[in-house]
Tab-separated table of C-alpha atoms and ligand atoms in Angstrom:
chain	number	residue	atom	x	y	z
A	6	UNK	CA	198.075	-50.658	96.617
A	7	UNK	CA	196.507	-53.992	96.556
A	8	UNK	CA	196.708	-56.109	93.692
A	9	UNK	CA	193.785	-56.501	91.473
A	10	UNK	CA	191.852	-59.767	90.764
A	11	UNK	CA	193.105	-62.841	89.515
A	12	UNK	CA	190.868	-64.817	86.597
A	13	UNK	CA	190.965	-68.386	86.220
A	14	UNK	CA	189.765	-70.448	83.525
A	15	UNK	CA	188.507	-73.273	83.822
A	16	UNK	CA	188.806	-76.224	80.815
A	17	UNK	CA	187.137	-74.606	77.363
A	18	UNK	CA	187.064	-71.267	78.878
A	19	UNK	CA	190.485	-70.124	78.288
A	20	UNK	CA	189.473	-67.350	75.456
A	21	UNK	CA	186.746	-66.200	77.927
A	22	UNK	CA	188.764	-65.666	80.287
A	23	UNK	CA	191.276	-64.195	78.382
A	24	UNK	CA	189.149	-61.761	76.553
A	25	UNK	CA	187.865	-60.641	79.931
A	26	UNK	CA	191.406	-60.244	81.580
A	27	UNK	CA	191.696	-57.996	78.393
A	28	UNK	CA	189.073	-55.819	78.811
A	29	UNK	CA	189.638	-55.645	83.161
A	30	UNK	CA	193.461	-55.272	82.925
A	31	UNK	CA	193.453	-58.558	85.060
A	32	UNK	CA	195.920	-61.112	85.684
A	33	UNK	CA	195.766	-64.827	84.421
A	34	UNK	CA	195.696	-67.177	86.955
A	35	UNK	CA	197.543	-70.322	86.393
A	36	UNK	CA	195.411	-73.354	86.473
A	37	UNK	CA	196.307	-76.966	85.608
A	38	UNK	CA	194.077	-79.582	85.213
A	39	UNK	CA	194.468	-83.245	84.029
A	40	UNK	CA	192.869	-86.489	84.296
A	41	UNK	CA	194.174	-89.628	85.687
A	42	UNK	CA	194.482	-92.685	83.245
A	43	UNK	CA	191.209	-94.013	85.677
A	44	UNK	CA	189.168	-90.581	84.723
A	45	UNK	CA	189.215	-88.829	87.669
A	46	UNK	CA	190.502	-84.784	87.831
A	47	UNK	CA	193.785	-83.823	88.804
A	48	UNK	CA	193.882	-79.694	89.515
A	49	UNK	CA	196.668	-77.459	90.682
A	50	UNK	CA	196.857	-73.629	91.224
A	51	UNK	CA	199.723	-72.279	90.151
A	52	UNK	CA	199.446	-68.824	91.281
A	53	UNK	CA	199.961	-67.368	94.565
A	54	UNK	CA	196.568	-66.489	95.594
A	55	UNK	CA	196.497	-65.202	99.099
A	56	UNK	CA	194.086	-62.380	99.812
A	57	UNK	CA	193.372	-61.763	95.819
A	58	UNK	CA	189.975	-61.581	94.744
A	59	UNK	CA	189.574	-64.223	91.984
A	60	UNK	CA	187.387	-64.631	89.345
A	61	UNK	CA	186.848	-68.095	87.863
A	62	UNK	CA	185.563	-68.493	84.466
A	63	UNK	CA	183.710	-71.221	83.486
A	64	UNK	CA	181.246	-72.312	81.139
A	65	UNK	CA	178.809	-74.942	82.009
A	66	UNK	CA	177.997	-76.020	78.897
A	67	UNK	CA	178.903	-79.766	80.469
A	68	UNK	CA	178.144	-79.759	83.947
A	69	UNK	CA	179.157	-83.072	84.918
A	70	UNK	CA	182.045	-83.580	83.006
A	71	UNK	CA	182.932	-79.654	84.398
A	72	UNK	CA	181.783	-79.168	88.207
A	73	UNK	CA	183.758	-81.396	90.369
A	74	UNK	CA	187.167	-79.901	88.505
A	75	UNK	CA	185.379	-76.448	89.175
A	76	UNK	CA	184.572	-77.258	92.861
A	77	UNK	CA	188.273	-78.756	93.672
A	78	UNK	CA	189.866	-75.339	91.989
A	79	UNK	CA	187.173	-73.244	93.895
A	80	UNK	CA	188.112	-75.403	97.047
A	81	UNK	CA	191.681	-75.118	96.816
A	82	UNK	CA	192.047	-71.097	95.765
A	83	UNK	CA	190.221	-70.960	99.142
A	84	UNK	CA	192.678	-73.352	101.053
A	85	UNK	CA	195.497	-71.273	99.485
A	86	UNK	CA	193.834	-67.559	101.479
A	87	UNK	CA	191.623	-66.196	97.988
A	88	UNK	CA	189.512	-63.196	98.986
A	89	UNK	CA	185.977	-63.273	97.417
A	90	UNK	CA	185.383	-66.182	94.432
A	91	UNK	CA	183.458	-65.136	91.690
A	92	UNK	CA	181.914	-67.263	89.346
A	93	UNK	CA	181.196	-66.149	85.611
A	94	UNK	CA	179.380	-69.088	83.987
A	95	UNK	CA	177.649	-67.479	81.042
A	96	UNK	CA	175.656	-70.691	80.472
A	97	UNK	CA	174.501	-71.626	83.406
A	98	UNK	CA	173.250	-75.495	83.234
A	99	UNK	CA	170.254	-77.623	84.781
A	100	UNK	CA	167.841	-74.775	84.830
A	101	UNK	CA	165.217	-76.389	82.662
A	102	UNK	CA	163.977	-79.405	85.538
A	103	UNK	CA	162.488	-76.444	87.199
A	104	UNK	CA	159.531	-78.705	88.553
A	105	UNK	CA	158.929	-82.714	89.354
A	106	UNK	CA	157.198	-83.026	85.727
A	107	UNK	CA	156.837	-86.848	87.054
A	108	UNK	CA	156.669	-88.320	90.039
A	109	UNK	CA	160.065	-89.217	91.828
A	110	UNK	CA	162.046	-87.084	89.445
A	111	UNK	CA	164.326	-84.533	90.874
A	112	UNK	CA	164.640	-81.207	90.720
A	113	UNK	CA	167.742	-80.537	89.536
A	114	UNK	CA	167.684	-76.758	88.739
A	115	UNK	CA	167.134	-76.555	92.920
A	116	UNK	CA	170.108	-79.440	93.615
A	117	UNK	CA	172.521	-77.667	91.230
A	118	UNK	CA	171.654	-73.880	92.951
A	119	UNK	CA	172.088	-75.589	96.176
A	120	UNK	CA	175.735	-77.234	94.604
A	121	UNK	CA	176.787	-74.191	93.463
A	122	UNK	CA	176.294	-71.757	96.293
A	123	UNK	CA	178.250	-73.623	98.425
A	124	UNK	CA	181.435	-73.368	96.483
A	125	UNK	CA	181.491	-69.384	95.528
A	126	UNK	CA	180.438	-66.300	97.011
A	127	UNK	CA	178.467	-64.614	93.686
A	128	UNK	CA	177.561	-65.690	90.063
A	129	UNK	CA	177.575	-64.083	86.860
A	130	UNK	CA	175.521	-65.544	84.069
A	131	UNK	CA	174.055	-64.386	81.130
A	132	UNK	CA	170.075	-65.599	80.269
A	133	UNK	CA	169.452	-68.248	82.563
A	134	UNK	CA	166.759	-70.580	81.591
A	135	UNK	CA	164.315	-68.703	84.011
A	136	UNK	CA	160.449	-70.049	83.659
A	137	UNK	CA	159.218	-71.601	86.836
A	138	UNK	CA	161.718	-69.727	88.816
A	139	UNK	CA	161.056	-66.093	87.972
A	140	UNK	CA	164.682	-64.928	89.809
A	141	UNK	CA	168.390	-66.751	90.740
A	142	UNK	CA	167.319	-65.641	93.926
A	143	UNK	CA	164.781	-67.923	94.257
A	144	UNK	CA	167.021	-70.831	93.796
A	145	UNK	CA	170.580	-69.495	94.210
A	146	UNK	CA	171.645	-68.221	98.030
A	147	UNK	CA	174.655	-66.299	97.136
A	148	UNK	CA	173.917	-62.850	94.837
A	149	UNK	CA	173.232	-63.776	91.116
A	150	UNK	CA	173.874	-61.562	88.905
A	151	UNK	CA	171.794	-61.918	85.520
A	152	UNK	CA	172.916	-60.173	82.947
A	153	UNK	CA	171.028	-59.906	79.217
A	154	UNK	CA	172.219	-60.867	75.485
A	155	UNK	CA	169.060	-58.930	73.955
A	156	UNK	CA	170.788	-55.672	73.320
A	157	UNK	CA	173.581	-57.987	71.955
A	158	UNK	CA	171.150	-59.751	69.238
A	159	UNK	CA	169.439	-56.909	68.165
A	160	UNK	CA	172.899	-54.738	67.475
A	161	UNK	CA	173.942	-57.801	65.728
A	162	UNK	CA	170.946	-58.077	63.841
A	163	UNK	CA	170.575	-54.740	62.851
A	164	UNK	CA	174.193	-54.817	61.334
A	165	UNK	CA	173.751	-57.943	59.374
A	166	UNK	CA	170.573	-58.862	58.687
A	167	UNK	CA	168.263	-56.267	55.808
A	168	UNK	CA	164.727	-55.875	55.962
A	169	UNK	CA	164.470	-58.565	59.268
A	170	UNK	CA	161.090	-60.443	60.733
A	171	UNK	CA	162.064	-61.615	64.436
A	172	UNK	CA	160.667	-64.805	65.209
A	173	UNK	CA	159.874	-66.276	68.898
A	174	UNK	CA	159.141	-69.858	68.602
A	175	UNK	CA	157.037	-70.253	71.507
A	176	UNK	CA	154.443	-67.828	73.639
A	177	UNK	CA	157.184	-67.833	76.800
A	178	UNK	CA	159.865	-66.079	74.440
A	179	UNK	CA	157.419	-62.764	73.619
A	180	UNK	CA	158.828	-60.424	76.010
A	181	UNK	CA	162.603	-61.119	75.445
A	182	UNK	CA	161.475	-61.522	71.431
A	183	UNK	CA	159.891	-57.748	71.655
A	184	UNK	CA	162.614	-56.531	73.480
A	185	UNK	CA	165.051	-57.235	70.525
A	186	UNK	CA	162.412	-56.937	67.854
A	187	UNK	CA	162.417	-53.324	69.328
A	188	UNK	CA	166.005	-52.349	69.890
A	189	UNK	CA	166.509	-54.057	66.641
A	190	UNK	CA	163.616	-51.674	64.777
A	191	UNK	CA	161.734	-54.745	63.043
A	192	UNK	CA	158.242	-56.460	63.438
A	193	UNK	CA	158.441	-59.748	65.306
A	194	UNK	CA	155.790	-62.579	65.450
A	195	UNK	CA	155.639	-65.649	68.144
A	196	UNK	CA	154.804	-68.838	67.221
A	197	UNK	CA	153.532	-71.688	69.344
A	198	UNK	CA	155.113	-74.675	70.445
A	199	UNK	CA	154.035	-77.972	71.724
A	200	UNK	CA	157.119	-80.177	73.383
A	201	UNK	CA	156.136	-83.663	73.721
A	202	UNK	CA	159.368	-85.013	74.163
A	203	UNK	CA	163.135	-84.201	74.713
A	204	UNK	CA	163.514	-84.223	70.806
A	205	UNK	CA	159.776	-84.199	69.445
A	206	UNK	CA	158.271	-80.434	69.237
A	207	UNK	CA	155.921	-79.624	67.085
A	208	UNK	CA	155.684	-75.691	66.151
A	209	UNK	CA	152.134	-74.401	64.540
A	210	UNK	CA	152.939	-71.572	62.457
A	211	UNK	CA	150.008	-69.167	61.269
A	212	UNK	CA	149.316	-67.529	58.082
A	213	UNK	CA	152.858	-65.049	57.561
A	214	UNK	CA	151.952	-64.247	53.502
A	215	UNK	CA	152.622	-60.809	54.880
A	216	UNK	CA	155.572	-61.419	55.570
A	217	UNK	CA	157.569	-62.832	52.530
A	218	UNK	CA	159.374	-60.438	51.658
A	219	UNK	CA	161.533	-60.571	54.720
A	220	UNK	CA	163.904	-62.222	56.182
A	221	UNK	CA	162.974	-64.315	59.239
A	222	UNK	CA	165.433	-63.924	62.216
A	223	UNK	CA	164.840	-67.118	64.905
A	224	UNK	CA	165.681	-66.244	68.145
A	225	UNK	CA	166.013	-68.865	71.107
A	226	UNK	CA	167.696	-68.577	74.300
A	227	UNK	CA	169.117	-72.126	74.001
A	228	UNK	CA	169.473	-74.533	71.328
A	229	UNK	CA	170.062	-77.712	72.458
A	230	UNK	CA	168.635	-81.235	70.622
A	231	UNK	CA	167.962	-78.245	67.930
A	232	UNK	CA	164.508	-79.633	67.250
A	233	UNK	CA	163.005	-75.831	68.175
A	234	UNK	CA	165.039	-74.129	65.725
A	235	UNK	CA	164.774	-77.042	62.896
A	236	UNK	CA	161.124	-77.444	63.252
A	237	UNK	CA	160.416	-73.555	63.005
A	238	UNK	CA	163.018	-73.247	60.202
A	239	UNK	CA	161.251	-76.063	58.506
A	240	UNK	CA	157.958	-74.871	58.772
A	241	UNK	CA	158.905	-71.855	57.540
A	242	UNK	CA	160.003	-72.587	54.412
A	243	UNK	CA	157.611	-75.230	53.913
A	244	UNK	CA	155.704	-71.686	53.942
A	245	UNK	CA	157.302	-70.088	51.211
A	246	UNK	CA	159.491	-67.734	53.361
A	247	UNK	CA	162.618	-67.334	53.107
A	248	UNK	CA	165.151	-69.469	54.786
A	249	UNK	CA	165.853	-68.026	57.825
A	250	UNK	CA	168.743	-66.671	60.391
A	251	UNK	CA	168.983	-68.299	63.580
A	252	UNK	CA	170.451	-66.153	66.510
A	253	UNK	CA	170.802	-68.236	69.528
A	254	UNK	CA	172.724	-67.520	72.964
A	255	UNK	CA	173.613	-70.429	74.170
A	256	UNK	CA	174.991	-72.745	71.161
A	257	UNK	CA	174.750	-76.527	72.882
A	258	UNK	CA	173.479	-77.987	69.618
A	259	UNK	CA	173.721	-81.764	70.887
A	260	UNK	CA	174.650	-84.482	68.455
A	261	UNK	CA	174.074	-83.779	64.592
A	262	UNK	CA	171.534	-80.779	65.505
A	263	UNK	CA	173.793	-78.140	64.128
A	264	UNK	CA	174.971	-79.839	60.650
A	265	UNK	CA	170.937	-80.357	60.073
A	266	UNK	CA	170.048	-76.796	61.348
A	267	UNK	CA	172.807	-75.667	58.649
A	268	UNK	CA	171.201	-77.197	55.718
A	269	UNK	CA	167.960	-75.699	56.390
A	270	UNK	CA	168.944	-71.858	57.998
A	271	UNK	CA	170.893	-69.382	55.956
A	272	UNK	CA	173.109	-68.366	58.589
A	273	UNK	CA	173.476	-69.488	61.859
A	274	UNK	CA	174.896	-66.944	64.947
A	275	UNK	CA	175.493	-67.461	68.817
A	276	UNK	CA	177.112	-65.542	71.487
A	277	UNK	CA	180.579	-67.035	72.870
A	278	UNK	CA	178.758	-68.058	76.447
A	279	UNK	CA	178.908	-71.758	75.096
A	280	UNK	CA	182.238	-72.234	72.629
A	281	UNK	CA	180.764	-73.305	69.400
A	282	UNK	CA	181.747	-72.824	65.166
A	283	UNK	CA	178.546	-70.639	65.419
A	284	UNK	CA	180.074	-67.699	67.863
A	285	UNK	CA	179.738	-64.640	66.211
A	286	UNK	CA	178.894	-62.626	69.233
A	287	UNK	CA	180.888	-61.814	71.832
A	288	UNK	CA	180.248	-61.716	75.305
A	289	UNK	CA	183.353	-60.157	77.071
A	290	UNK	CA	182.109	-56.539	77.031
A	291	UNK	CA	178.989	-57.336	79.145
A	292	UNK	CA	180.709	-59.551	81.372
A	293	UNK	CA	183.423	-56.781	81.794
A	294	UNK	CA	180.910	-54.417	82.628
A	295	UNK	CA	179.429	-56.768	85.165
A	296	UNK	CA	182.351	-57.124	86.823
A	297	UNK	CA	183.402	-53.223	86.847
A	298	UNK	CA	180.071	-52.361	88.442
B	25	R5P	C1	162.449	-73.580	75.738
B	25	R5P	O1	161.662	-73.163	76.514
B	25	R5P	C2	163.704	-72.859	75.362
B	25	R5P	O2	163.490	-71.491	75.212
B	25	R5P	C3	164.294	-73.429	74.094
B	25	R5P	O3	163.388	-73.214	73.045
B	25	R5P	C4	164.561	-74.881	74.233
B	25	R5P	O4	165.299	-75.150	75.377
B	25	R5P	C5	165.267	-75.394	73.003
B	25	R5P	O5	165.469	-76.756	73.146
B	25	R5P	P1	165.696	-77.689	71.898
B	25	R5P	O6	166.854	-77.150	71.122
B	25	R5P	O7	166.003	-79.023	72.526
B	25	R5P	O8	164.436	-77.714	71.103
């Protein structure tokens, strides 16, 4: 009989990748990892890896403090004789450079692909920032698995939320906001949304006097400075709505974003692919089943 697959976690995945060992019946690897006094990463595996299939969890949440650790353990399980690495990053970072906006910039959603699919043989994520690049295939030369948080969302939402409105904040989001407007059995609207900066966005929100009497559910992919979600919440209350619940998947929520989303949302929900106070949805089950298939 040979042995099933080892998981791995890398740093601020450890609950990840225990849930999932849960839910396969899969062995913990033993990873160490350190820095030196000077900053740089010390890693060690601990576990005798030889012909095991492994699967290394990590979130990307903060790629360059994260991917040289990740590509030293991916390096080394393969020194040691690992079968097949697979990578489950449910946030997977740098997608959002998808183009040279300005001249001389780089394109680092096409660098990291190219980083990445050197180190492991297949990737699991969960909604990658896809826009200008339609597919991970485009990008990514190793299969790339993408799986989706919508079912996710709407369940959630349909448990906890009474007489819901889902709200897209910008055109790009209507399919994905439909899909959970759907499975979640509400009306949804889409807003529109002008970026003019990394933490300037201005949303234009129409006439909703039809819609007072609900509750307005935002829903956004990513939050990151926050400014989507804060604008939208803003101008929706400015509106005479009612404050609203933001349901995010991947909860980056840089600097003092979340603390001002707080004051202004009445509750505030993400998926575990990014650890965060705001997890209240758990991934593990549609990783698992990733994984299974
Ligand atoms: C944009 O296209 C995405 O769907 C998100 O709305 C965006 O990345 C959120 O960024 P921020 O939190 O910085 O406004």
């Amino acid at each position: 009989m040979t042995a099933g697959p080892f998981i791995f976690a890398m740093p601020g995945s450890g609950q990840q990748g225990r849930d999932l060992a849960a839910r396969l019946g899969a062995e913990m690897g033993i990873l160490e990892t350190r820095r030196f006094p000077d900053g740089e990463a010390y890693v060690r595996i601990g576990s005798l890896v030889a012909g095991r299939e492994i699967i290394l969890v990590c979130s990307l949440a903060k790629p360059d403090e994260q991917f040289l650790r990740l590509v030293f353990a991916a390096r080394t399980l393969r020194e040691l004789g690992a079968s097949r690495l697979t990578l489950v990053a449910p946030y997977l970072a740098y997608m959002r450079q998808d183009k040279r906006f300005h001249s001389g910039e780089a394109v680092t959603s096409t660098h990291f692909a190219d980083l990445l699919s050197r180190e492991v043989d297949r990737l699991i994520t969960v909604d990658p920032h896809l826009h200008r690049h339609k597919a991970l295939s485009e990008i990514y030369t190793i299969p790339a698995v993408t799986l989706h948080a919508a079912p996710l969302l709407a369940d959630w939402i349909a448990a906890n939320v009474e007489r819901p409105l889902i709200v897209g904040p910008d055109i790009e989001s209507e399919q994905w906001v439909s899909d959970v407007a759907d499975r979640a059995g509400a009306p949804y609207v889409v807003l529109r949304k002008e970026r003019r900066g990394d933490r300037d966005v201005e949303i234009a929100i129409p006439d909703l006097g039809a819609w007072v009497g609900r509750r307005p559910v935002l829903i956004d992919d990513i939050a990151s400075s926050g400014r989507t979600l804060i604008e939208t919440a803003r101008g929706l209350t400015g509106r005479g709505l009612r404050s609203p619940v933001c349901v995010v998947v991947h909860a980056l929520f840089a600097d003092d974003a979340f603390a001002e989303l707080s004051g202004l949302a009445e509750r505030i929900v993400s998926t575990d692919a990014v650890t965060h106070p705001s997890n209240g949805i758990p991934l593990a089950g549609l990783l698992a089943g990733a994984l299974q298939a």
